[in-house]
Amino acid sequence: ETGVTQTPRHLVMGMTNKKSLKCEQHLGHNAMYWYKQSAKKPLELMFVYSLEERVENNSVPSRFSPECPNSSHLFLHLHTLQPEDSALYLCASSLEPNTEAFFGQGTRLTVV
Amino acid sequence: AQSVTQLGSHVSVSEGALVLLRCNYSSSVPPYLFWYVQYPNQGLQLLLKYTSAATLVKGINGFEAEFKKSETSFHLTKPSAHMSDAAEYFCAVSEGYGNKLVFGAGTILRVKS
């Protein structure tokens, strides 16, 4: 039990679909993150939220839209994705931004 | 800006043999260094971290790492590999508290029986 829970664990979606990934942390942390992990590529930081405010957006395409309604929940809204967006999407949290991160188990996304 | 290089994308050892996973970093200030492990279809789990205290850091599952400033290295070791150690290992660096974590490309450890 890592304290960071992601749902769903697996998702298959068509390129015209709209779906959302959910992340919840029970650690009392103030910062939350979305990472993308693709085969044979380093872990890519997508978004950082601190106290529900977005503090970093690493040139992520607009078809990925994050939402952080409170410090315990983080969403990643997906629309009109491309097959190359297929990857493992990892959520993480930390006490403060960019300190030791605790990861969820990830959502394996396949875009068909 | 900080960076991490993990030498060897795949490492194979026999059960009971020494595990050595290499990590070299680049940082303009004294770094914080981390090792994470990822089992198949799981997220990353922190193994150990160095934050400017003792240079030899002990982590979970019998792993340890030594910070060597002169070599800009933070190699991960375990005296005796177990089958359950088979996973992917990531080294990460940040330029101190509150600074961005940068991950290496990962090393897949295979343990042969």
mmCIF file of N, CA and C in Angstrom, chain A residues 9 35 37 42-43 45 56 58 88 90 96-101 103-106 108, chain B residues 34 36 38 41-44 46 49 88 90 94 96-101 103-105:
data_model
loop_
_atom_site.group_PDB
_atom_site.id
_atom_site.type_symbol
_atom_site.label_atom_id
_atom_site.label_comp_id
_atom_site.label_asym_id
_atom_site.label_seq_id
_atom_site.Cartn_x
_atom_site.Cartn_y
_atom_site.Cartn_z
ATOM 1 N N ARG A 9 -6.725 0.955 -13.553
ATOM 2 C CA ARG A 9 -5.375 0.415 -13.737
ATOM 3 C C ARG A 9 -5.063 0.224 -15.216
ATOM 4 N N TYR A 35 3.240 11.795 -14.364
ATOM 5 C CA TYR A 35 4.376 11.395 -15.170
ATOM 6 C C TYR A 35 3.880 10.477 -16.289
ATOM 7 N N GLN A 37 5.297 7.355 -18.686
ATOM 8 C CA GLN A 37 6.384 6.403 -18.857
ATOM 9 C C GLN A 37 6.129 5.578 -20.125
ATOM 10 N N PRO A 42 13.023 7.773 -20.962
ATOM 11 C CA PRO A 42 13.054 8.158 -19.545
ATOM 12 C C PRO A 42 11.688 8.636 -19.074
ATOM 13 N N LEU A 43 11.497 8.574 -17.782
ATOM 14 C CA LEU A 43 10.268 9.063 -17.172
ATOM 15 C C LEU A 43 10.097 10.548 -17.495
ATOM 16 N N LEU A 45 8.154 14.053 -16.747
ATOM 17 C CA LEU A 45 7.270 14.814 -15.880
ATOM 18 C C LEU A 45 6.328 15.640 -16.744
ATOM 19 N N GLU A 56 3.938 23.673 -12.672
ATOM 20 C CA GLU A 56 4.814 23.282 -13.767
ATOM 21 C C GLU A 56 3.994 22.553 -14.826
ATOM 22 N N ASN A 58 5.179 20.876 -18.452
ATOM 23 C CA ASN A 58 6.341 20.668 -19.305
ATOM 24 C C ASN A 58 5.969 20.466 -20.763
ATOM 25 N N LEU A 88 2.324 4.144 -19.781
ATOM 26 C CA LEU A 88 1.936 4.017 -18.385
ATOM 27 C C LEU A 88 1.930 5.427 -17.790
ATOM 28 N N LEU A 90 1.753 7.649 -14.550
ATOM 29 C CA LEU A 90 1.998 7.514 -13.125
ATOM 30 C C LEU A 90 1.657 8.804 -12.398
ATOM 31 N N GLU A 96 6.246 18.365 -0.106
ATOM 32 C CA GLU A 96 6.400 19.673 -0.735
ATOM 33 C C GLU A 96 6.803 19.432 -2.175
ATOM 34 N N PRO A 97 6.666 20.439 -3.054
ATOM 35 C CA PRO A 97 7.045 20.233 -4.468
ATOM 36 C C PRO A 97 8.481 19.778 -4.602
ATOM 37 N N ASN A 98 8.657 18.769 -5.448
ATOM 38 C CA ASN A 98 9.990 18.301 -5.823
ATOM 39 C C ASN A 98 10.810 17.740 -4.671
ATOM 40 N N THR A 99 10.165 17.240 -3.672
ATOM 41 C CA THR A 99 10.850 16.452 -2.647
ATOM 42 C C THR A 99 10.552 14.982 -2.906
ATOM 43 N N GLU A 100 10.949 14.113 -2.016
ATOM 44 C CA GLU A 100 10.792 12.669 -2.193
ATOM 45 C C GLU A 100 9.368 12.316 -2.604
ATOM 46 N N ALA A 101 9.235 11.617 -3.715
ATOM 47 C CA ALA A 101 7.929 11.340 -4.297
ATOM 48 C C ALA A 101 7.480 9.914 -4.000
ATOM 49 N N PHE A 103 4.767 7.090 -5.400
ATOM 50 C CA PHE A 103 4.073 6.838 -6.647
ATOM 51 C C PHE A 103 2.881 5.908 -6.476
ATOM 52 N N GLY A 104 1.881 6.114 -7.329
ATOM 53 C CA GLY A 104 0.810 5.157 -7.482
ATOM 54 C C GLY A 104 1.249 4.028 -8.403
ATOM 55 N N GLN A 105 0.346 3.076 -8.629
ATOM 56 C CA GLN A 105 0.689 1.909 -9.431
ATOM 57 C C GLN A 105 0.563 2.171 -10.930
ATOM 58 N N GLY A 106 -0.028 3.288 -11.282
ATOM 59 C CA GLY A 106 -0.086 3.656 -12.691
ATOM 60 C C GLY A 106 -1.350 3.209 -13.386
ATOM 61 N N ARG A 108 -2.268 1.926 -17.191
ATOM 62 C CA ARG A 108 -1.737 1.512 -18.496
ATOM 63 C C ARG A 108 -2.754 1.931 -19.544
ATOM 64 N N PHE B 34 18.537 9.681 -5.301
ATOM 65 C CA PHE B 34 17.526 8.685 -4.969
ATOM 66 C C PHE B 34 17.694 7.456 -5.862
ATOM 67 N N TYR B 36 15.014 4.385 -7.037
ATOM 68 C CA TYR B 36 13.662 3.840 -7.015
ATOM 69 C C TYR B 36 13.673 2.481 -7.712
ATOM 70 N N GLN B 38 11.025 -0.392 -9.716
ATOM 71 C CA GLN B 38 9.704 -0.580 -10.326
ATOM 72 C C GLN B 38 9.538 -2.029 -10.734
ATOM 73 N N ASN B 41 4.362 -3.648 -14.120
ATOM 74 C CA ASN B 41 3.001 -3.114 -13.986
ATOM 75 C C ASN B 41 2.732 -2.459 -12.639
ATOM 76 N N GLN B 42 3.774 -1.919 -12.044
ATOM 77 C CA GLN B 42 3.633 -1.207 -10.773
ATOM 78 C C GLN B 42 4.223 0.193 -10.893
ATOM 79 N N GLY B 43 3.945 1.011 -9.881
ATOM 80 C CA GLY B 43 4.590 2.322 -9.830
ATOM 81 C C GLY B 43 5.993 2.208 -9.273
ATOM 82 N N LEU B 44 6.632 3.347 -9.066
ATOM 83 C CA LEU B 44 7.988 3.376 -8.527
ATOM 84 C C LEU B 44 7.945 3.409 -7.007
ATOM 85 N N LEU B 46 10.399 3.985 -3.538
ATOM 86 C CA LEU B 46 11.690 4.497 -3.094
ATOM 87 C C LEU B 46 12.479 3.404 -2.383
ATOM 88 N N LYS B 49 17.688 7.048 -0.230
ATOM 89 C CA LYS B 49 17.965 8.414 -0.650
ATOM 90 C C LYS B 49 19.181 8.961 0.082
ATOM 91 N N GLU B 88 13.016 -3.093 -12.584
ATOM 92 C CA GLU B 88 13.732 -1.979 -13.195
ATOM 93 C C GLU B 88 14.077 -0.960 -12.105
ATOM 94 N N PHE B 90 15.662 2.857 -11.058
ATOM 95 C CA PHE B 90 15.852 4.214 -11.546
ATOM 96 C C PHE B 90 16.637 5.035 -10.526
ATOM 97 N N SER B 94 18.151 15.567 -7.581
ATOM 98 C CA SER B 94 17.588 16.914 -7.513
ATOM 99 C C SER B 94 18.635 17.830 -6.910
ATOM 100 N N GLY B 96 18.816 19.736 -4.491
ATOM 101 C CA GLY B 96 18.439 20.153 -3.158
ATOM 102 C C GLY B 96 16.934 20.170 -2.951
ATOM 103 N N TYR B 97 16.557 20.425 -1.720
ATOM 104 C CA TYR B 97 15.156 20.375 -1.301
ATOM 105 C C TYR B 97 14.314 21.344 -2.127
ATOM 106 N N GLY B 98 13.221 20.824 -2.665
ATOM 107 C CA GLY B 98 12.303 21.679 -3.416
ATOM 108 C C GLY B 98 12.655 21.842 -4.872
ATOM 109 N N ASN B 99 13.756 21.243 -5.308
ATOM 110 C CA ASN B 99 14.124 21.339 -6.717
ATOM 111 C C ASN B 99 13.688 20.101 -7.479
ATOM 112 N N LYS B 100 13.565 20.267 -8.772
ATOM 113 C CA LYS B 100 12.995 19.247 -9.654
ATOM 114 C C LYS B 100 13.779 17.944 -9.577
ATOM 115 N N LEU B 101 13.033 16.817 -9.540
ATOM 116 C CA LEU B 101 13.623 15.483 -9.611
ATOM 117 C C LEU B 101 13.826 15.111 -11.071
ATOM 118 N N PHE B 103 15.047 11.966 -13.519
ATOM 119 C CA PHE B 103 15.261 10.526 -13.486
ATOM 120 C C PHE B 103 16.206 10.070 -14.594
ATOM 121 N N GLY B 104 16.943 9.007 -14.323
ATOM 122 C CA GLY B 104 17.709 8.326 -15.344
ATOM 123 C C GLY B 104 16.800 7.445 -16.177
ATOM 124 N N ALA B 105 17.381 6.827 -17.205
ATOM 125 C CA ALA B 105 16.601 6.028 -18.147
ATOM 126 C C ALA B 105 16.228 4.661 -17.601
#
